[in-house]
């Protein structure tokens, strides 16, 4: 299976770095596809009539899927809870780069085991099911930064990284509308990352 993971387009909260109440219902800043996205990123993503686009149930992911792929004939956008973001709502209005790991762990109920289990569900469960039941060998997903960054670490041998280090982008930065390609085939596994714009630097 080859996965194409795209991080959703920017929301206002991405620029502030704060989690906000109702963030799953937050809109992306613009529904207009950036003029250079196809040339920089889209050319690496498969497009064909009737293709399914999987996405997180969060509004910002569905909007991004529609923005990027709505012009594909008979495209089907399918929400799947596997691609939701890790639940960091406990941060409230705190800015994640201004707190230490102990404070993060006290208010966020996400563990390394949770991240490992989700990665295995996506790559070894969902991916194998698509191959077995539908004959699919390519899967396009619009999802979230923390989840996609962890999938990168999972595939590159750093699966024991902590949630705190993942949310702070330690070892791998992945900005809005970037692409992570994961090849997970018998006897061959690799990751390739394609960057659209530099990530927001929080201070």
C-alpha atoms as a printed R data frame, in Angstrom:
    type eleno elety resid chain resno       x      y       z
1   ATOM     1    CA   UNK     A     1   0.000  0.000   0.000
2   ATOM     2    CA   UNK     A     2   1.120  3.527  -0.739
3   ATOM     3    CA   UNK     A     3  -0.368  6.231   1.487
4   ATOM     4    CA   UNK     A     4  -0.404  9.921   0.605
5   ATOM     5    CA   UNK     A     5  -0.966 11.903   3.806
6   ATOM     6    CA   UNK     A     6  -1.730 15.603   3.369
7   ATOM     7    CA   UNK     A     7  -2.004 17.965   6.311
8   ATOM     8    CA   UNK     A     8  -5.110 20.147   6.236
9   ATOM     9    CA   UNK     A     9  -4.956 23.773   5.074
10  ATOM    10    CA   UNK     A    10  -4.284 26.492   7.665
11  ATOM    11    CA   UNK     A    11  -6.845 27.610  10.219
12  ATOM    12    CA   UNK     A    12  -6.598 30.730  12.357
13  ATOM    13    CA   UNK     A    13  -5.544 28.547  15.303
14  ATOM    14    CA   UNK     A    14  -2.528 27.243  13.370
15  ATOM    15    CA   UNK     A    15  -1.054 30.734  13.444
16  ATOM    16    CA   UNK     A    16  -1.588 31.187  17.195
17  ATOM    17    CA   UNK     A    17  -0.622 27.664  18.276
18  ATOM    18    CA   UNK     A    18  -3.547 27.493  20.717
19  ATOM    19    CA   UNK     A    19  -6.136 24.767  20.968
20  ATOM    20    CA   UNK     A    20  -9.597 26.331  21.056
21  ATOM    21    CA   UNK     A    21 -13.018 25.082  22.067
22  ATOM    22    CA   UNK     A    22 -14.822 23.569  19.104
23  ATOM    23    CA   UNK     A    23 -11.626 23.315  17.068
24  ATOM    24    CA   UNK     A    24 -13.026 20.337  15.166
25  ATOM    25    CA   UNK     A    25 -15.547 22.781  13.675
26  ATOM    26    CA   UNK     A    26 -12.954 25.408  12.748
27  ATOM    27    CA   UNK     A    27 -12.867 26.558   9.136
28  ATOM    28    CA   UNK     A    28  -9.745 26.748   7.014
29  ATOM    29    CA   UNK     A    29  -8.602 30.279   6.241
30  ATOM    30    CA   UNK     A    30  -9.355 30.028   2.518
31  ATOM    31    CA   UNK     A    31 -11.290 27.612   0.296
32  ATOM    32    CA   UNK     A    32  -9.217 28.666  -2.716
33  ATOM    33    CA   UNK     A    33  -6.533 26.189  -3.722
34  ATOM    34    CA   UNK     A    34  -3.101 27.869  -3.666
35  ATOM    35    CA   UNK     A    35  -1.975 28.527  -7.230
36  ATOM    36    CA   UNK     A    36   1.331 26.691  -6.816
37  ATOM    37    CA   UNK     A    37   0.151 23.696  -4.757
38  ATOM    38    CA   UNK     A    38  -0.340 21.427  -7.772
39  ATOM    39    CA   UNK     A    39   3.145 22.170  -9.098
40  ATOM    40    CA   UNK     A    40   4.870 21.806  -5.730
41  ATOM    41    CA   UNK     A    41   2.839 18.997  -4.129
42  ATOM    42    CA   UNK     A    42  -0.179 17.880  -6.131
43  ATOM    43    CA   UNK     A    43   1.873 16.376  -8.963
44  ATOM    44    CA   UNK     A    44   3.031 13.673  -6.560
45  ATOM    45    CA   UNK     A    45  -0.539 12.648  -5.598
46  ATOM    46    CA   UNK     A    46  -2.666 10.311  -7.750
47  ATOM    47    CA   UNK     A    47  -5.809 11.767  -9.353
48  ATOM    48    CA   UNK     A    48  -8.352  9.703 -11.258
49  ATOM    49    CA   UNK     A    49 -12.146  9.727 -11.798
50  ATOM    50    CA   UNK     A    50 -14.131  8.253  -8.927
51  ATOM    51    CA   UNK     A    51 -11.163  8.200  -6.572
52  ATOM    52    CA   UNK     A    52 -11.890  8.088  -2.821
53  ATOM    53    CA   UNK     A    53 -10.289 10.705  -0.601
54  ATOM    54    CA   UNK     A    54 -10.210  9.703   3.050
55  ATOM    55    CA   UNK     A    55 -10.137 12.366   5.737
56  ATOM    56    CA   UNK     A    56 -10.514 13.080   9.414
57  ATOM    57    CA   UNK     A    57 -14.069 13.977  10.533
58  ATOM    58    CA   UNK     A    58 -12.786 17.451  11.493
59  ATOM    59    CA   UNK     A    59 -14.326 20.202   9.365
60  ATOM    60    CA   UNK     A    60 -10.929 21.618   8.364
61  ATOM    61    CA   UNK     A    61  -9.889 18.277   6.849
62  ATOM    62    CA   UNK     A    62 -13.081 17.774   4.870
63  ATOM    63    CA   UNK     A    63 -12.853 21.358   3.592
64  ATOM    64    CA   UNK     A    64  -9.246 20.769   2.537
65  ATOM    65    CA   UNK     A    65 -10.157 17.558   0.724
66  ATOM    66    CA   UNK     A    66 -12.898 19.412  -1.145
67  ATOM    67    CA   UNK     A    67 -10.603 22.326  -1.956
68  ATOM    68    CA   UNK     A    68  -7.794 20.148  -3.319
69  ATOM    69    CA   UNK     A    69  -9.746 17.369  -5.019
70  ATOM    70    CA   UNK     A    70 -13.265 18.681  -5.591
71  ATOM    71    CA   UNK     A    71 -12.514 19.107  -9.289
72  ATOM    72    CA   UNK     A    72 -11.832 15.366  -9.765
73  ATOM    73    CA   UNK     A    73 -14.709 13.686 -11.604
74  ATOM    74    CA   UNK     A    74 -16.994 11.738  -9.220
75  ATOM    75    CA   UNK     A    75 -14.551 12.106  -6.346
76  ATOM    76    CA   UNK     A    76 -15.791 10.563  -3.093
77  ATOM    77    CA   UNK     A    77 -14.725 12.152   0.193
78  ATOM    78    CA   UNK     A    78 -14.972  9.642   3.031
79  ATOM    79    CA   UNK     A    79 -14.587 10.564   6.696
80  ATOM    80    CA   UNK     A    80 -12.883  8.008   8.899
81  ATOM    81    CA   UNK     A    81 -12.286  8.329  12.628
82  ATOM    82    CA   UNK     A    82  -8.865  6.663  12.310
83  ATOM    83    CA   UNK     A    83  -7.545  9.895  10.815
84  ATOM    84    CA   UNK     A    84  -8.724 12.200  13.597
85  ATOM    85    CA   UNK     A    85  -6.112 14.200  15.486
86  ATOM    86    CA   UNK     A    86  -4.764 12.959  18.805
87  ATOM    87    CA   UNK     A    87  -6.908 14.568  21.498
88  ATOM    88    CA   UNK     A    88  -4.968 17.502  22.937
89  ATOM    89    CA   UNK     A    89  -8.050 19.518  23.889
90  ATOM    90    CA   UNK     A    90  -6.886 19.423  27.506
91  ATOM    91    CA   UNK     A    91  -4.344 22.090  26.619
92  ATOM    92    CA   UNK     A    92  -7.186 24.610  26.514
93  ATOM    93    CA   UNK     A    93  -5.811 27.972  25.457
94  ATOM    94    CA   UNK     A    94  -2.243 27.088  26.476
95  ATOM    95    CA   UNK     A    95   0.372 27.445  23.765
96  ATOM    96    CA   UNK     A    96   2.174 24.110  23.489
97  ATOM    97    CA   UNK     A    97   5.621 25.664  23.034
98  ATOM    98    CA   UNK     A    98   5.270 27.612  26.305
99  ATOM    99    CA   UNK     A    99   4.704 24.607  28.588
100 ATOM   100    CA   UNK     A   100   7.039 21.849  29.758
101 ATOM   101    CA   UNK     A   101   6.553 18.120  29.345
102 ATOM   102    CA   UNK     A   102   5.210 17.584  32.868
103 ATOM   103    CA   UNK     A   103   2.457 20.159  32.347
104 ATOM   104    CA   UNK     A   104   1.663 18.715  28.938
105 ATOM   105    CA   UNK     A   105   1.326 15.193  30.342
106 ATOM   106    CA   UNK     A   106  -0.868 16.448  33.182
107 ATOM   107    CA   UNK     A   107  -3.491 17.906  30.847
108 ATOM   108    CA   UNK     A   108  -3.262 15.690  27.731
109 ATOM   109    CA   UNK     A   109  -4.358 12.064  27.950
110 ATOM   110    CA   UNK     A   110  -2.342 10.723  25.021
111 ATOM   111    CA   UNK     A   111   0.397  8.130  25.482
112 ATOM   112    CA   UNK     A   112   3.066  6.669  23.269
113 ATOM   113    CA   UNK     A   113   1.106  3.418  23.291
114 ATOM   114    CA   UNK     A   114  -1.933  5.274  21.936
115 ATOM   115    CA   UNK     A   115   0.161  6.598  19.055
116 ATOM   116    CA   UNK     A   116   1.682  3.191  18.272
117 ATOM   117    CA   UNK     A   117  -1.743  1.531  18.274
118 ATOM   118    CA   UNK     A   118  -3.195  4.147  15.925
119 ATOM   119    CA   UNK     A   119  -0.284  3.837  13.510
120 ATOM   120    CA   UNK     A   120  -0.683  0.062  13.434
121 ATOM   121    CA   UNK     A   121  -4.450  0.371  12.894
122 ATOM   122    CA   UNK     A   122  -3.889  2.695   9.931
123 ATOM   123    CA   UNK     A   123  -0.947  1.019   8.241
124 ATOM   124    CA   UNK     A   124  -1.490 -2.634   9.099
125 ATOM   125    CA   UNK     A   125  -5.261 -2.727   9.570
126 ATOM   126    CA   UNK     A   126  -6.943 -0.161   7.349
127 ATOM   127    CA   UNK     A   127  -4.322 -0.400   4.607
128 ATOM   128    CA   UNK     A   128  -4.484 -4.193   4.415
129 ATOM   129    CA   UNK     A   129  -8.291 -4.057   4.384
130 ATOM   130    CA   UNK     A   130  -8.309 -1.703   1.400
131 ATOM   131    CA   UNK     A   131  -5.992 -4.040  -0.480
132 ATOM   132    CA   UNK     A   132  -7.918 -7.185   0.441
133 ATOM   133    CA   UNK     A   133 -11.516 -6.000   0.092
134 ATOM   134    CA   UNK     A   134 -11.281 -3.340  -2.615
135 ATOM   135    CA   UNK     A   135  -8.067 -4.081  -4.517
136 ATOM   136    CA   UNK     A   136  -6.755 -0.617  -3.681
137 ATOM   137    CA   UNK     A   137  -2.999 -0.043  -3.612
138 ATOM   138    CA   UNK     A   138  -2.975  3.762  -3.235
139 ATOM   139    CA   UNK     A   139  -4.738  5.757  -0.538
140 ATOM   140    CA   UNK     A   140  -4.993  9.563  -0.264
141 ATOM   141    CA   UNK     A   141  -5.706 10.910   3.227
142 ATOM   142    CA   UNK     A   142  -6.226 14.468   4.520
143 ATOM   143    CA   UNK     A   143  -5.406 14.529   8.221
144 ATOM   144    CA   UNK     A   144  -3.599 16.384  11.000
145 ATOM   145    CA   UNK     A   145  -0.082 17.490  11.824
146 ATOM   146    CA   UNK     A   146   0.540 15.546  15.012
147 ATOM   147    CA   UNK     A   147  -0.786 12.271  13.613
148 ATOM   148    CA   UNK     A   148   1.168 12.556  10.375
149 ATOM   149    CA   UNK     A   149   4.368 13.523  12.189
150 ATOM   150    CA   UNK     A   150   4.015 10.445  14.382
151 ATOM   151    CA   UNK     A   151   3.486  8.210  11.347
152 ATOM   152    CA   UNK     A   152   6.793  9.543  10.006
153 ATOM   153    CA   UNK     A   153   8.540  8.588  13.253
154 ATOM   154    CA   UNK     A   154   6.813  5.198  13.331
155 ATOM   155    CA   UNK     A   155   8.076  4.402   9.838
156 ATOM   156    CA   UNK     A   156  11.614  5.673  10.436
157 ATOM   157    CA   UNK     A   157  12.330  3.628  13.556
158 ATOM   158    CA   UNK     A   158  11.524  6.228  16.195
159 ATOM   159    CA   UNK     A   159   8.176  4.830  17.322
160 ATOM   160    CA   UNK     A   160   8.969  5.409  21.024
161 ATOM   161    CA   UNK     A   161   8.995  9.212  20.671
162 ATOM   162    CA   UNK     A   162   6.787 10.952  23.246
163 ATOM   163    CA   UNK     A   163   3.577 12.835  22.413
164 ATOM   164    CA   UNK     A   164   5.207 15.997  23.784
165 ATOM   165    CA   UNK     A   165   8.098 15.722  21.345
166 ATOM   166    CA   UNK     A   166   5.728 14.985  18.457
167 ATOM   167    CA   UNK     A   167   3.538 18.036  19.089
168 ATOM   168    CA   UNK     A   168   6.682 20.179  19.299
169 ATOM   169    CA   UNK     A   169   7.867 18.802  15.940
170 ATOM   170    CA   UNK     A   170  11.077 17.377  17.369
171 ATOM   171    CA   UNK     A   171  13.017 15.680  14.576
172 ATOM   172    CA   UNK     A   172  10.420 16.303  11.868
173 ATOM   173    CA   UNK     A   173   8.486 19.407  10.851
174 ATOM   174    CA   UNK     A   174   5.350 19.109   8.747
175 ATOM   175    CA   UNK     A   175   3.408 22.207   7.768
176 ATOM   176    CA   UNK     A   176  -0.093 22.781   6.420
177 ATOM   177    CA   UNK     A   177  -0.663 21.283   2.938
178 ATOM   178    CA   UNK     A   178   2.593 19.303   3.083
179 ATOM   179    CA   UNK     A   179   2.631 15.709   1.807
180 ATOM   180    CA   UNK     A   180   4.030 12.566   3.421
181 ATOM   181    CA   UNK     A   181   4.181  9.512   1.156
182 ATOM   182    CA   UNK     A   182   4.448  6.177   2.953
183 ATOM   183    CA   UNK     A   183   5.258  3.041   0.983
184 ATOM   184    CA   UNK     A   184   4.410 -0.024   3.069
185 ATOM   185    CA   UNK     A   185   4.909 -3.066   0.844
186 ATOM   186    CA   UNK     A   186   6.160 -6.554   1.695
187 ATOM   187    CA   UNK     A   187   9.930 -6.324   1.675
188 ATOM   188    CA   UNK     A   188   9.996 -2.600   0.931
189 ATOM   189    CA   UNK     A   189   9.128  0.327   3.170
190 ATOM   190    CA   UNK     A   190  10.045  3.992   2.802
191 ATOM   191    CA   UNK     A   191   8.833  7.518   3.458
192 ATOM   192    CA   UNK     A   192   9.153 10.637   1.329
193 ATOM   193    CA   UNK     A   193   8.155 14.107   2.458
194 ATOM   194    CA   UNK     A   194   7.282 17.035   0.211
195 ATOM   195    CA   UNK     A   195   7.020 20.516   1.679
196 ATOM   196    CA   UNK     A   196   4.735 23.231   0.373
197 ATOM   197    CA   UNK     A   197   5.692 26.146   2.626
198 ATOM   198    CA   UNK     A   198   7.978 26.540   5.655
199 ATOM   199    CA   UNK     A   199   6.146 25.802   8.916
200 ATOM   200    CA   UNK     A   200   4.980 28.571  11.232
201 ATOM   201    CA   UNK     A   201   7.690 29.314  13.788
202 ATOM   202    CA   UNK     A   202   6.050 29.780  17.197
203 ATOM   203    CA   UNK     A   203   7.865 31.898  19.753
